[in-house]
mmCIF file of C-alpha atoms in Angstrom:
data_model
loop_
_atom_site.group_PDB
_atom_site.id
_atom_site.type_symbol
_atom_site.label_atom_id
_atom_site.label_comp_id
_atom_site.label_asym_id
_atom_site.label_seq_id
_atom_site.Cartn_x
_atom_site.Cartn_y
_atom_site.Cartn_z
ATOM 1 C CA MET B 1 0.013 -0.060 0.030
ATOM 2 C CA ILE B 2 2.801 2.455 0.738
ATOM 3 C CA GLU B 3 4.323 1.860 -2.676
ATOM 4 C CA GLN B 4 1.055 3.212 -4.222
ATOM 5 C CA TYR B 5 1.559 6.605 -2.444
ATOM 6 C CA LEU B 6 5.491 6.705 -2.585
ATOM 7 C CA ILE B 7 5.901 9.553 -5.050
ATOM 8 C CA GLN B 8 3.327 11.643 -3.173
ATOM 9 C CA ILE B 9 5.133 10.925 0.263
ATOM 10 C CA ILE B 10 8.587 11.803 -1.348
ATOM 11 C CA VAL B 11 7.484 15.054 -2.989
ATOM 12 C CA THR B 12 5.567 16.018 0.269
ATOM 13 C CA GLY B 13 8.767 15.348 2.269
ATOM 14 C CA ILE B 14 10.769 17.438 -0.142
ATOM 15 C CA LEU B 15 8.322 20.175 0.047
ATOM 16 C CA PHE B 16 8.407 20.112 3.898
ATOM 17 C CA LEU B 17 12.339 20.141 3.684
ATOM 18 C CA MET B 18 12.266 23.170 1.307
ATOM 19 C CA MET B 19 9.784 25.240 3.168
ATOM 20 C CA PRO B 20 12.228 26.464 5.924
ATOM 21 C CA SER B 21 14.825 27.186 3.186
ATOM 22 C CA MET B 22 12.234 29.280 1.219
ATOM 23 C CA LYS B 23 11.245 31.229 4.391
ATOM 24 C CA PHE B 24 15.013 31.668 5.062
ATOM 25 C CA VAL B 25 15.793 33.019 1.586
ATOM 26 C CA ALA B 26 12.592 35.326 1.587
ATOM 27 C CA ARG B 27 13.654 36.591 5.000
ATOM 28 C CA LYS B 28 17.242 37.341 3.706
ATOM 29 C CA LEU B 29 15.960 39.148 0.652
ATOM 30 C CA ILE B 30 13.594 41.274 2.630
ATOM 31 C CA ARG B 31 16.098 42.092 5.084
ATOM 32 C CA LYS B 32 18.628 43.051 2.441
ATOM 33 C CA TYR B 33 16.088 45.198 0.642
ATOM 34 C CA ALA B 34 15.228 46.931 3.930
ATOM 35 C CA ARG B 35 18.776 47.580 4.667
ATOM 36 C CA ILE B 36 19.500 49.060 1.356
ATOM 37 C CA ASN B 37 16.394 51.185 1.404
ATOM 38 C CA LYS B 38 16.784 52.060 5.106
ATOM 39 C CA ARG B 39 13.611 50.571 6.480
ATOM 40 C CA LEU B 40 13.012 50.108 10.092
ATOM 41 C CA GLU B 41 13.586 46.653 11.757
ATOM 42 C CA SER B 42 9.863 46.567 13.253
ATOM 43 C CA ARG B 43 8.452 47.319 9.902
ATOM 44 C CA THR B 44 10.737 44.663 8.262
ATOM 45 C CA ASN B 45 9.576 41.991 10.720
ATOM 46 C CA GLN B 46 6.045 42.531 9.947
ATOM 47 C CA ILE B 47 6.645 42.138 6.288
ATOM 48 C CA ILE B 48 8.651 38.972 6.806
ATOM 49 C CA HIS B 49 5.813 37.604 8.874
ATOM 50 C CA ILE B 50 3.315 38.298 6.314
ATOM 51 C CA ILE B 51 5.445 36.663 3.593
ATOM 52 C CA GLN B 52 6.133 33.738 5.724
ATOM 53 C CA ILE B 53 2.273 33.210 6.039
ATOM 54 C CA LEU B 54 1.979 33.483 2.282
ATOM 55 C CA ILE B 55 4.574 30.763 1.914
ATOM 56 C CA ASN B 56 2.712 28.456 4.314
ATOM 57 C CA LEU B 57 -0.494 28.908 2.298
ATOM 58 C CA THR B 58 1.275 27.994 -0.864
ATOM 59 C CA CYS B 59 2.875 24.807 0.639
ATOM 60 C CA VAL B 60 -0.637 23.786 1.823
ATOM 61 C CA ILE B 61 -2.091 24.290 -1.754
ATOM 62 C CA ALA B 62 0.729 22.353 -3.242
ATOM 63 C CA ILE B 63 0.270 19.536 -0.948
ATOM 64 C CA ILE B 64 -3.405 19.354 -1.752
ATOM 65 C CA ILE B 65 -2.432 19.223 -5.460
ATOM 66 C CA ILE B 66 0.318 16.696 -4.753
ATOM 67 C CA TRP B 67 -2.054 14.233 -3.074
ATOM 68 C CA GLY B 68 -4.585 14.524 -5.882
ATOM 69 C CA VAL B 69 -7.539 15.894 -4.004
ATOM 70 C CA ASP B 70 -10.450 16.134 -6.485
ATOM 71 C CA PRO B 71 -10.741 19.819 -7.527
ATOM 72 C CA LYS B 72 -14.545 19.758 -7.362
ATOM 73 C CA ASN B 73 -14.385 18.749 -3.566
ATOM 74 C CA ILE B 74 -11.837 21.475 -2.975
ATOM 75 C CA PHE B 75 -13.891 24.229 -4.591
ATOM 76 C CA LEU B 76 -17.070 22.981 -2.843
ATOM 77 C CA ALA B 77 -15.503 23.012 0.440
ATOM 78 C CA LEU B 78 -13.772 26.423 -0.165
ATOM 79 C CA SER B 79 -16.847 27.921 -1.636
ATOM 80 C CA SER B 80 -18.904 26.930 1.524
ATOM 81 C CA ILE B 81 -15.957 28.220 3.738
ATOM 82 C CA PHE B 82 -15.574 31.559 1.802
ATOM 83 C CA ALA B 83 -19.412 31.957 2.032
ATOM 84 C CA ILE B 84 -19.498 31.767 5.701
ATOM 85 C CA ILE B 85 -16.408 33.765 6.095
ATOM 86 C CA GLY B 86 -17.363 36.172 3.549
ATOM 87 C CA VAL B 87 -20.332 37.389 5.612
ATOM 88 C CA ALA B 88 -17.980 38.012 8.483
ATOM 89 C CA MET B 89 -15.192 39.513 6.353
ATOM 90 C CA PHE B 90 -17.319 41.756 4.268
ATOM 91 C CA ALA B 91 -17.068 44.314 7.227
ATOM 92 C CA GLN B 92 -13.369 43.695 7.535
ATOM 93 C CA TRP B 93 -12.647 44.032 3.794
ATOM 94 C CA SER B 94 -10.879 47.391 4.551
ATOM 95 C CA MET B 95 -8.397 45.366 6.855
ATOM 96 C CA LEU B 96 -7.385 43.339 3.817
ATOM 97 C CA SER B 97 -6.838 46.426 1.739
ATOM 98 C CA ASN B 98 -4.809 48.065 4.420
ATOM 99 C CA ILE B 99 -2.473 44.982 4.847
ATOM 100 C CA THR B 100 -2.056 45.028 0.992
ATOM 101 C CA ALA B 101 -1.291 48.850 1.034
ATOM 102 C CA GLY B 102 1.068 48.173 3.964
ATOM 103 C CA LEU B 103 3.050 45.784 1.679
ATOM 104 C CA ILE B 104 2.945 48.201 -1.195
ATOM 105 C CA ILE B 105 4.172 51.058 1.018
ATOM 106 C CA PHE B 106 7.033 49.037 2.362
ATOM 107 C CA PHE B 107 8.496 48.078 -1.182
ATOM 108 C CA THR B 108 7.585 51.095 -3.174
ATOM 109 C CA SER B 109 6.774 54.138 -1.008
ATOM 110 C CA PRO B 110 8.615 57.244 -1.475
ATOM 111 C CA PHE B 111 8.321 58.256 2.128
ATOM 112 C CA ARG B 112 9.824 56.820 5.399
ATOM 113 C CA ILE B 113 9.601 57.378 9.132
ATOM 114 C CA GLY B 114 10.602 60.842 9.855
ATOM 115 C CA ASP B 115 9.608 62.344 6.526
ATOM 116 C CA ARG B 116 7.318 65.245 6.387
ATOM 117 C CA ILE B 117 4.374 64.740 4.198
ATOM 118 C CA ARG B 118 1.201 66.619 2.932
ATOM 119 C CA ILE B 119 -1.857 64.606 2.248
ATOM 120 C CA HIS B 120 -3.988 66.236 -0.500
ATOM 121 C CA ASP B 121 -7.386 65.766 0.672
ATOM 122 C CA ASN B 122 -10.273 68.173 -0.163
ATOM 123 C CA ASP B 123 -12.089 67.405 3.133
ATOM 124 C CA THR B 124 -9.191 67.166 5.539
ATOM 125 C CA PRO B 125 -5.625 68.217 4.221
ATOM 126 C CA GLU B 126 -2.964 67.286 6.485
ATOM 127 C CA ASP B 127 0.625 68.392 6.896
ATOM 128 C CA ALA B 128 2.359 65.935 9.370
ATOM 129 C CA GLU B 129 5.540 64.020 10.154
ATOM 130 C CA ILE B 130 5.493 60.103 9.794
ATOM 131 C CA THR B 131 6.335 58.693 13.311
ATOM 132 C CA ASP B 132 5.643 55.033 12.398
ATOM 133 C CA ILE B 133 4.423 52.845 9.731
ATOM 134 C CA ARG B 134 2.525 49.551 10.760
ATOM 135 C CA THR B 135 0.791 46.878 8.781
ATOM 136 C CA PHE B 136 -2.774 48.509 8.921
ATOM 137 C CA HIS B 137 -1.943 52.210 9.743
ATOM 138 C CA THR B 138 0.595 54.944 9.595
ATOM 139 C CA TYR B 139 1.094 57.123 12.404
ATOM 140 C CA LEU B 140 1.418 60.839 12.078
ATOM 141 C CA ARG B 141 2.308 63.741 14.126
ATOM 142 C CA THR B 142 1.029 67.236 13.166
ATOM 143 C CA ASP B 143 2.676 70.525 13.520
ATOM 144 C CA GLU B 144 0.334 71.132 16.697
ATOM 145 C CA GLY B 145 1.409 67.858 18.268
ATOM 146 C CA GLU B 146 -1.784 66.032 17.508
ATOM 147 C CA SER B 147 -1.301 62.305 16.781
ATOM 148 C CA VAL B 148 -3.078 61.031 13.748
ATOM 149 C CA ILE B 149 -3.698 57.364 12.705
ATOM 150 C CA TYR B 150 -3.993 57.103 8.939
ATOM 151 C CA PRO B 151 -5.294 53.950 7.268
ATOM 152 C CA ASN B 152 -2.524 52.568 4.703
ATOM 153 C CA SER B 153 -5.048 51.931 2.010
ATOM 154 C CA LEU B 154 -5.807 55.884 1.951
ATOM 155 C CA PHE B 155 -2.223 56.629 1.069
ATOM 156 C CA LEU B 156 -2.759 54.741 -2.146
ATOM 157 C CA GLN B 157 -6.013 56.686 -2.845
ATOM 158 C CA LYS B 158 -4.725 60.127 -1.993
ATOM 159 C CA ALA B 159 -1.984 62.227 -3.378
ATOM 160 C CA VAL B 160 1.025 62.528 -0.846
ATOM 161 C CA SER B 161 3.693 65.122 -1.369
ATOM 162 C CA VAL B 162 7.019 64.449 0.617
ATOM 163 C CA GLY B 163 9.079 67.533 1.773
ATOM 164 C CA GLU B 164 9.231 70.158 4.368
ATOM 165 C CA PRO B 165 6.594 72.964 4.572
ATOM 166 C CA LEU B 166 7.914 76.447 4.499
ATOM 167 C CA ARG B 167 6.054 78.799 6.721
ATOM 168 C CA SER B 168 4.868 82.001 5.127
ATOM 169 C CA LYS B 169 5.891 85.315 6.565
ATOM 170 C CA LYS B 170 2.430 86.903 5.607
ATOM 171 C CA LYS B 171 -0.694 85.929 7.364
ATOM 172 C CA GLY B 172 -3.455 84.361 5.121
ATOM 173 C CA GLU B 173 -0.867 83.173 2.503
ATOM 174 C CA ASP B 174 -0.976 79.418 1.706
ATOM 175 C CA GLU B 175 2.113 77.444 2.731
ATOM 176 C CA ASN B 176 4.418 76.480 -0.011
ATOM 177 C CA PHE B 177 5.924 72.939 0.044
ATOM 178 C CA GLU B 178 9.636 72.187 -0.451
ATOM 179 C CA PHE B 179 10.443 68.882 -1.775
ATOM 180 C CA LYS B 180 13.551 66.789 -0.848
ATOM 181 C CA GLU B 181 15.994 66.002 -3.529
#
């Protein structure tokens, strides 16, 4: 009987042996990227954790494929699970978009912790300094000392300028905005 499943057992074993090395390589690449682009250690650890979860999910899917589970059964089970979870997660959809935005900000963002930014929003424009970037939110401190927690997904929806605001000498004039070079 074991001979019948020998190939699946061997491939599953190889996958289990490769999984830690895939995580190790991903961790090294992300740390190297973070060091080159001067990202904070705490932020880097958050991204590594998310990537490791994605590696685990990929390995689970690979094991399901290796063992030849009937796709109809998988889709039936997944659709039932997602229907139940979907109702609960519908209200939490913004959490998923904030996590995705947090990943995008980590790898592509032109701003870092300590940078001064201006968020161009018609309703509530904001000039502030970035004090922390987390998985779901970015923490800002305004010139008045107010702490503002801004969802990461909004950074991808709003225009953001990076630079130092210049204070006008005349009252009533708009602030100019100087960009870093």
